[in-house]
mmCIF file of C-alpha atoms and ligand atoms in Angstrom:
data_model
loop_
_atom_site.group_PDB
_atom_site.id
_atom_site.type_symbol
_atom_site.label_atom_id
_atom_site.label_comp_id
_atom_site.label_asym_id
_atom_site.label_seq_id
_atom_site.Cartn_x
_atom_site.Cartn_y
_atom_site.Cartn_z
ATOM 1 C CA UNK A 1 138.120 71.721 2.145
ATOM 2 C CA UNK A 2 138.797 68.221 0.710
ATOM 3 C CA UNK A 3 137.278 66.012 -1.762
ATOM 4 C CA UNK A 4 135.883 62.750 -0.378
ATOM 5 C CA UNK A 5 135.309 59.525 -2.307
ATOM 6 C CA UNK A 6 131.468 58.856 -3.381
ATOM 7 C CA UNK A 7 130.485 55.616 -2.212
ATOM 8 C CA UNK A 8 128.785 53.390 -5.059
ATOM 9 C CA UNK A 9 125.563 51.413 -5.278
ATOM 10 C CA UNK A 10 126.102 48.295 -3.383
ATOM 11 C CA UNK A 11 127.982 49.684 -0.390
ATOM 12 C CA UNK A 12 126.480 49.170 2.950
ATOM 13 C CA UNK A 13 126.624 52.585 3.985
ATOM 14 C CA UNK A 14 123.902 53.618 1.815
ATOM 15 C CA UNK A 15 121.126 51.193 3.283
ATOM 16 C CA UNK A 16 121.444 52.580 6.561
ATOM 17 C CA UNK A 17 119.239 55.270 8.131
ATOM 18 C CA UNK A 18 121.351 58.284 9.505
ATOM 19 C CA UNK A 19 121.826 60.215 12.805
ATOM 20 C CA UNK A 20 120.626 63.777 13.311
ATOM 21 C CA UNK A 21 122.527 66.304 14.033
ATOM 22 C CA UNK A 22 121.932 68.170 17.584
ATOM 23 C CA UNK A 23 124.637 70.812 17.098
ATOM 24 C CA UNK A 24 126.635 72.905 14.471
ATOM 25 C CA UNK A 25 130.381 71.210 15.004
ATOM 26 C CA UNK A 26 133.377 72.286 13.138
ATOM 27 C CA UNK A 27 133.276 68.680 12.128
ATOM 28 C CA UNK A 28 130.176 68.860 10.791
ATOM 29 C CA UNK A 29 130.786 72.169 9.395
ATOM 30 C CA UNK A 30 133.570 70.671 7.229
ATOM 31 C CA UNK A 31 131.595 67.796 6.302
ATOM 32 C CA UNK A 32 129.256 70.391 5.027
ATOM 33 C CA UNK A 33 132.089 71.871 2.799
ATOM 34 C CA UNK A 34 133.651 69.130 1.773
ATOM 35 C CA UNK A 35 130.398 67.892 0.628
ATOM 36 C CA UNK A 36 129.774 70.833 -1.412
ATOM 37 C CA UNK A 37 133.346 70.564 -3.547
ATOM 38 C CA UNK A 38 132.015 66.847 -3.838
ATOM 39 C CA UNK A 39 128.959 67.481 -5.560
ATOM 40 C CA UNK A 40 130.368 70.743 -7.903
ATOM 41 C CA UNK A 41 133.453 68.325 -8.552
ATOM 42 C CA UNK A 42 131.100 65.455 -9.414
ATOM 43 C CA UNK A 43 128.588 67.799 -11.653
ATOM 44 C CA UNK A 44 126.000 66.808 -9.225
ATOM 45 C CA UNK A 45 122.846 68.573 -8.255
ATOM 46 C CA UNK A 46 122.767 66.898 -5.071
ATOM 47 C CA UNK A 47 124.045 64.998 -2.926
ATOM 48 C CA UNK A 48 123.839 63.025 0.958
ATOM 49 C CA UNK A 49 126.312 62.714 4.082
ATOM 50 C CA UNK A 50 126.149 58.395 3.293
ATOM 51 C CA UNK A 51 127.325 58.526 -0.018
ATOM 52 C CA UNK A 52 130.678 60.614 1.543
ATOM 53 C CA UNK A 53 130.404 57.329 3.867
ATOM 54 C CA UNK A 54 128.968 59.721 7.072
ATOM 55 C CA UNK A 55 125.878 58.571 8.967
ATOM 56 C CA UNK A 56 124.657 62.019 9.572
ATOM 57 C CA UNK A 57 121.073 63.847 8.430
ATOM 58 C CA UNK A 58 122.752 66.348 5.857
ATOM 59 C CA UNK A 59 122.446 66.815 2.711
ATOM 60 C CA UNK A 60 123.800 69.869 0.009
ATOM 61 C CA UNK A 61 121.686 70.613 -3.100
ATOM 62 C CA UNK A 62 122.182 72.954 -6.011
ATOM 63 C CA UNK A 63 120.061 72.773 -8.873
ATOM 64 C CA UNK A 64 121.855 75.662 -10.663
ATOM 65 C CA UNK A 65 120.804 78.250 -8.352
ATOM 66 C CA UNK A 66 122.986 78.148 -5.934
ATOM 67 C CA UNK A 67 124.212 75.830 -2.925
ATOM 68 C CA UNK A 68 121.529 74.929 -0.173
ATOM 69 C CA UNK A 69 122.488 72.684 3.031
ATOM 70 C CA UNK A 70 119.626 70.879 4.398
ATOM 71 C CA UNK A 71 120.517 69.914 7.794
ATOM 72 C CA UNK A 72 118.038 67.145 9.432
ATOM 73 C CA UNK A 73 115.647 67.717 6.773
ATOM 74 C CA UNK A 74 112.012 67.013 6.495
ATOM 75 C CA UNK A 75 109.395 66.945 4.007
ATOM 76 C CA UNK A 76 105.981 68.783 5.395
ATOM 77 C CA UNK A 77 104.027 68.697 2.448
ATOM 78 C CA UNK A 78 103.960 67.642 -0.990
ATOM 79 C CA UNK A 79 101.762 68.597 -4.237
ATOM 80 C CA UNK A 80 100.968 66.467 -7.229
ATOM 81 C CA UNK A 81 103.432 63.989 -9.337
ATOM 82 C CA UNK A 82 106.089 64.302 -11.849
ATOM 83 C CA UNK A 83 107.519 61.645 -13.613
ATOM 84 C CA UNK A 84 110.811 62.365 -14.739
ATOM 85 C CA UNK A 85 114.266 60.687 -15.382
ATOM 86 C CA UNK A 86 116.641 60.747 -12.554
ATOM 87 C CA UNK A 87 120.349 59.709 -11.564
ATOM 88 C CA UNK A 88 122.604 59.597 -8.580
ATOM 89 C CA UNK A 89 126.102 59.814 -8.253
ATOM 90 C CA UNK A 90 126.248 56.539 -6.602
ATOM 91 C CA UNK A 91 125.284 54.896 -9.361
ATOM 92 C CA UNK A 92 127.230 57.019 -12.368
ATOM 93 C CA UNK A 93 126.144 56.604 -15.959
ATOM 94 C CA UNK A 94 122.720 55.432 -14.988
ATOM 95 C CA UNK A 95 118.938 56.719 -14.781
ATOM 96 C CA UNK A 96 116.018 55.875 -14.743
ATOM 97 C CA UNK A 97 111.831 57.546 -14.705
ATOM 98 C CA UNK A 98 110.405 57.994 -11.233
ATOM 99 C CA UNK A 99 107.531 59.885 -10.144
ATOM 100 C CA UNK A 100 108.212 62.523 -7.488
ATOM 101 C CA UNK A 101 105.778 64.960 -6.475
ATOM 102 C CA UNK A 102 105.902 67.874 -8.656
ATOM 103 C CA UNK A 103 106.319 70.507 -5.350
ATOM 104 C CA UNK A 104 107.736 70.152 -1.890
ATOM 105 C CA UNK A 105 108.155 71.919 1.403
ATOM 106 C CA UNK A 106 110.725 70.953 3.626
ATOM 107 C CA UNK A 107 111.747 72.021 7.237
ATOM 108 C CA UNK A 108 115.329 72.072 7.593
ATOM 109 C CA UNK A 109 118.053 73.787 9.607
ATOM 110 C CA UNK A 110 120.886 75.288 7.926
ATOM 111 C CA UNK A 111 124.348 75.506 8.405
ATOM 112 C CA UNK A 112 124.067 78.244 11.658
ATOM 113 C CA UNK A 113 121.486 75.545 12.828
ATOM 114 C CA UNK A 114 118.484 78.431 12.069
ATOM 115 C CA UNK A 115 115.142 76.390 11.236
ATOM 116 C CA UNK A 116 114.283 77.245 7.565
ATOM 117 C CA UNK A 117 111.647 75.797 5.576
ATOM 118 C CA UNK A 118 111.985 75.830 1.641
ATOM 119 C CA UNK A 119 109.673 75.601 -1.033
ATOM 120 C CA UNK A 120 110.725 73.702 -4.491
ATOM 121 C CA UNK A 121 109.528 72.583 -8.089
ATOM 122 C CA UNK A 122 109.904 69.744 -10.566
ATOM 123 C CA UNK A 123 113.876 69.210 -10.488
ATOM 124 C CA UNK A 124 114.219 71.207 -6.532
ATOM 125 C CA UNK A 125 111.088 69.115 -5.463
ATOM 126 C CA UNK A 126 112.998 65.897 -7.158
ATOM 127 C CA UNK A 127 116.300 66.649 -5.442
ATOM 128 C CA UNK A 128 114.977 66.721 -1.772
ATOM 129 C CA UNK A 129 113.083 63.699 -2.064
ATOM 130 C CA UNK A 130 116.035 62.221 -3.814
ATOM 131 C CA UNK A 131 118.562 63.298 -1.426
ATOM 132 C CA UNK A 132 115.992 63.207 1.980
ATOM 133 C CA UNK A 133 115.239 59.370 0.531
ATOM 134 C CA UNK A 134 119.511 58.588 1.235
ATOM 135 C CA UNK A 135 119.186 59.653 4.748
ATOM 136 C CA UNK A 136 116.766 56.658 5.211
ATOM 137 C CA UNK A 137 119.379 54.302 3.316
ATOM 138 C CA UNK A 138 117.053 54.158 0.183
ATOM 139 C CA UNK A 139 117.849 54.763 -3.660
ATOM 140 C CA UNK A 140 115.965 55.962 -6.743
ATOM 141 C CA UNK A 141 116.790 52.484 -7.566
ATOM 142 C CA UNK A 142 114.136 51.075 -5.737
ATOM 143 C CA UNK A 143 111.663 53.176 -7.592
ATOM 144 C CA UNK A 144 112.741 53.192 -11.056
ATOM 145 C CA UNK A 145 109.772 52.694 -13.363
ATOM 146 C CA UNK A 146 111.020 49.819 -16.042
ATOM 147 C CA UNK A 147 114.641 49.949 -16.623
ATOM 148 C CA UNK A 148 117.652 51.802 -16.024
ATOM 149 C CA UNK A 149 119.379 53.216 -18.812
ATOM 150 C CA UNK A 150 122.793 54.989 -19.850
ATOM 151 C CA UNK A 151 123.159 58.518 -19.398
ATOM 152 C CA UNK A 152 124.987 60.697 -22.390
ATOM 153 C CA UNK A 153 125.148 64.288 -20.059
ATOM 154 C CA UNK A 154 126.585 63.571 -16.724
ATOM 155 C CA UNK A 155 125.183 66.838 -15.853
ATOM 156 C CA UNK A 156 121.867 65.379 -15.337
ATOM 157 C CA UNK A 157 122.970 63.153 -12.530
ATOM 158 C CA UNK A 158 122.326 63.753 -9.068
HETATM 159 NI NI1 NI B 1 121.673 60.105 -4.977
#
């Protein structure tokens, strides 16, 4: 397992829309890993293949219960709105309100490629959209409601 550099706000790599992933690779498999040591390293609660620079549709999440890998993930139904301040570890020191919905389900395949679908709330429900949102080269940026502010607790970043 290795570390790999977070790319920033501003880099290309985020803009662009990812690949999916047809088969469990070793390669992938240690992207999966590495991306994991990433986001604990980075006290993140989430974070996407692009912003380790990789083109692929996966993402790792862990909002304190746990890691889960989302591989070519896909929201199949969503439930009301939460507005909520929220941060990315592209853009550290920042956040800013944006309205989510306040429950999601998402289809995904996990790391043995089985299809699971998972069921999350307010900060989960915020972290798939968040993180499914990079795999289609956007940012919370773009939604922010009014400005961007600085953060005091990095671990509130995502
Ligand atoms: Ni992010």
């Amino acid at each position: 397992m290795a570390l790999r550099k977070i790319r920033q706000l501003g880099d290309e790599v985020l803009t662009k829309k990812c690949r999916e992933v047809k088969e469990m690779t070793p390669r992938i498999r240690e992207l999966i890993e590495d991306m994991k040591e990433t986001m604990y390293e980075a006290n993140g609660v989430g974070l996407a293949a692009p912003q380790v620079g990789v083109l692929r549709r996966v993402v790792v999440v862990d909002v304190g219960e746990g890691p889960i890998v989302l591989v070519n993930p896909r929201i199949l139904e969503t439930r009301g709105e939460l507005t909520e301040d929220e941060g990315c570890l592209s853009l550290p020191g920042k956040a800013g309100l944006v309205t989510r919905p306040a429950y999601v389900k998402v289809e995904a395949w996990n790391q043995d490629m089985e299809r699971v679908e998972l069921e999350g709330e307010e900060l989960l429900a915020r972290a798939f959209c968040h993180e499914i949102d990079h795999l289609d080269g956007h940012m919370y940026v773009e939604k922010v409601e009014g400005e961007l502010h600085d953060v005091v607790y990095e671990e509130e970043e995502q």
